[in-house]
C-alpha atoms as a PDB file:
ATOM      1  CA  UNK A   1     -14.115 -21.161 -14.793  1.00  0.00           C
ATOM      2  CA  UNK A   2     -10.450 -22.623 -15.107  1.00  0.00           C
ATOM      3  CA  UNK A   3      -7.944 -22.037 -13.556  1.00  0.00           C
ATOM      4  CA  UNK A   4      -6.171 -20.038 -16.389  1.00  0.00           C
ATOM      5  CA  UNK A   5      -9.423 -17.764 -16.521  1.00  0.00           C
ATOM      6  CA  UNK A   6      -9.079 -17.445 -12.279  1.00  0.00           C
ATOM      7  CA  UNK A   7      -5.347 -16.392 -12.850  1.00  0.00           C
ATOM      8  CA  UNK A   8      -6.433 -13.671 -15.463  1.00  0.00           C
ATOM      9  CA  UNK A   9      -9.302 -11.859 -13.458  1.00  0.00           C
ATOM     10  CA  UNK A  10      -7.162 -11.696 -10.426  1.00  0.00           C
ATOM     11  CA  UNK A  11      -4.163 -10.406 -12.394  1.00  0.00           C
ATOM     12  CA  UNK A  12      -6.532  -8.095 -14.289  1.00  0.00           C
ATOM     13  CA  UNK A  13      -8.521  -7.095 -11.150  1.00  0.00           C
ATOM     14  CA  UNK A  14      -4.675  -6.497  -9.038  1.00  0.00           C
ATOM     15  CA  UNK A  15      -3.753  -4.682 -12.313  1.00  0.00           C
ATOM     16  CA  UNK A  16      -6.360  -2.324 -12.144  1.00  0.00           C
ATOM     17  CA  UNK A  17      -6.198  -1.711  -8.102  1.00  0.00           C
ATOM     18  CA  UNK A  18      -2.519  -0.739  -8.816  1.00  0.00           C
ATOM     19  CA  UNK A  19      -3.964   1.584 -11.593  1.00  0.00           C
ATOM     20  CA  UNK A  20      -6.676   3.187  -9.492  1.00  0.00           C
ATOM     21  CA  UNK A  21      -3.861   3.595  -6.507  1.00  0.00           C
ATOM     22  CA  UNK A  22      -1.431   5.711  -8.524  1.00  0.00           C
ATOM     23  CA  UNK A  23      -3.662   7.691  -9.537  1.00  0.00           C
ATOM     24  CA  UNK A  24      -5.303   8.463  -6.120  1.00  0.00           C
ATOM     25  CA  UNK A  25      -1.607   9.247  -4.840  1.00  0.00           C
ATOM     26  CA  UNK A  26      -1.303  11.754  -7.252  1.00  0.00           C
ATOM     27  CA  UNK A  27      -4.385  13.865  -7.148  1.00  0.00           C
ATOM     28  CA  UNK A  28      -4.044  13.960  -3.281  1.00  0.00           C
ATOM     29  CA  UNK A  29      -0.739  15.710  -4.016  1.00  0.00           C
ATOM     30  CA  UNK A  30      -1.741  18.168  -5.565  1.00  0.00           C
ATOM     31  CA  UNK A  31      -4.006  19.977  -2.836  1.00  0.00           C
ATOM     32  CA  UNK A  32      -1.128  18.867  -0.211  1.00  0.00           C
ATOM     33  CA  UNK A  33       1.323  21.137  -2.682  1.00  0.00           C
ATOM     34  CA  UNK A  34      -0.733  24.042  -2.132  1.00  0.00           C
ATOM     35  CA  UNK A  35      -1.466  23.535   1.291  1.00  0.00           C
ATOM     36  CA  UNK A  36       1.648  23.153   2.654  1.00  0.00           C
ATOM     37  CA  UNK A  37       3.817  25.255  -0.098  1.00  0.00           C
ATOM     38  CA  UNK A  38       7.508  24.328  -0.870  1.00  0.00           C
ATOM     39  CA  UNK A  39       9.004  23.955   1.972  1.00  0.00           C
ATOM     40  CA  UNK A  40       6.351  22.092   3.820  1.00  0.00           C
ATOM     41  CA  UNK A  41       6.455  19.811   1.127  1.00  0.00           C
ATOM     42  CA  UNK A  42      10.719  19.285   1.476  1.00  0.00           C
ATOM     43  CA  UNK A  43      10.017  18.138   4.904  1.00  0.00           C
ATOM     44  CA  UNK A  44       7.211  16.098   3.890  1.00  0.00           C
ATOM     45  CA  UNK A  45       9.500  14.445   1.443  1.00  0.00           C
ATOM     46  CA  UNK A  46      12.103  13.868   3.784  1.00  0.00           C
ATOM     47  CA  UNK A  47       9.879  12.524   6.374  1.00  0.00           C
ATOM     48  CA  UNK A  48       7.793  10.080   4.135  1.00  0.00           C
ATOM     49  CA  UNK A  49      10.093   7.470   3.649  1.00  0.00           C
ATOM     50  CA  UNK A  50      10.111   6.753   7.483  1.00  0.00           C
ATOM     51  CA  UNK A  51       6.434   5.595   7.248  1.00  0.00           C
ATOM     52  CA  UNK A  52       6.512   2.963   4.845  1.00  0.00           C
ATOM     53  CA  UNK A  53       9.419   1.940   6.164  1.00  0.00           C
ATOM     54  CA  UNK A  54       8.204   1.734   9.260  1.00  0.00           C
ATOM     55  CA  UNK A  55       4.353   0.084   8.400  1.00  0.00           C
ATOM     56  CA  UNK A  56       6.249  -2.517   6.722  1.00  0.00           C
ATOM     57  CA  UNK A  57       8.232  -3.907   9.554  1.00  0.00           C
ATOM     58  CA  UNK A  58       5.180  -3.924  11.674  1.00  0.00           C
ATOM     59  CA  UNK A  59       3.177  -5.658   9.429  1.00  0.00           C
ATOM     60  CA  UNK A  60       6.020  -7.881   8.779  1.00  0.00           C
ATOM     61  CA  UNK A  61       5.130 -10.461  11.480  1.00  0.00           C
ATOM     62  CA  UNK A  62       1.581 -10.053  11.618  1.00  0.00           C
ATOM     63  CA  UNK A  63       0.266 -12.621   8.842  1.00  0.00           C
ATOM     64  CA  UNK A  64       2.562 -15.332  10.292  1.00  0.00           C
ATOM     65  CA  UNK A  65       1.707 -14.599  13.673  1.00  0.00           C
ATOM     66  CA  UNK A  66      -1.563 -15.191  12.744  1.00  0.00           C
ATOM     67  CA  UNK A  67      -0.946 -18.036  10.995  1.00  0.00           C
ATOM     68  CA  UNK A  68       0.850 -19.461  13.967  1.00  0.00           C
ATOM     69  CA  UNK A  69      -1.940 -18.721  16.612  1.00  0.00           C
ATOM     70  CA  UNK A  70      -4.837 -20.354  14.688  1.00  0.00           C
ATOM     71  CA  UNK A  71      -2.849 -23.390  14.198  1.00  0.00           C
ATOM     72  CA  UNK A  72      -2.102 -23.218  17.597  1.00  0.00           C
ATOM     73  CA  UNK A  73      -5.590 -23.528  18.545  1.00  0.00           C
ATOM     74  CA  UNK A  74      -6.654 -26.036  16.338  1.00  0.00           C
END
């Protein structure tokens, strides 16, 4: 395949993941709405911005510390 045809698939294949994700996020909220009721979901909402938040400085470092350690030992 070319390169061209490489960049396509993976955008296509990305394109769909994306896709499949947003759609998964919102059928999970649905039985979470009726589980917790209204104001289980206001402090869900309130507390759910810490997480990503959160995951993403801790994964932050992690790919480059990687990086860093296998060059390290090679």
């Amino acid at each position: 395949m070319t390169r061209k045809q490489d960049f396509l698939i993976g955008a296509f294949i990305l394109g769909m993941a994306g896709v499949i994700s947003k759609f998964l996020g919102a059928v999970y909220r649905i039985p979470l709405a009726r589980l917790l009721g209204g104001e289980g979901m206001g402090l869900y909402q309130m507390a759910y911005p810490i997480y990503p938040t959160s995951l993403s400085l801790a994964t932050a470092g992690v790919p480059v510390a990687i990086s860093v350690l296998v060059a390290r030992k090679e």
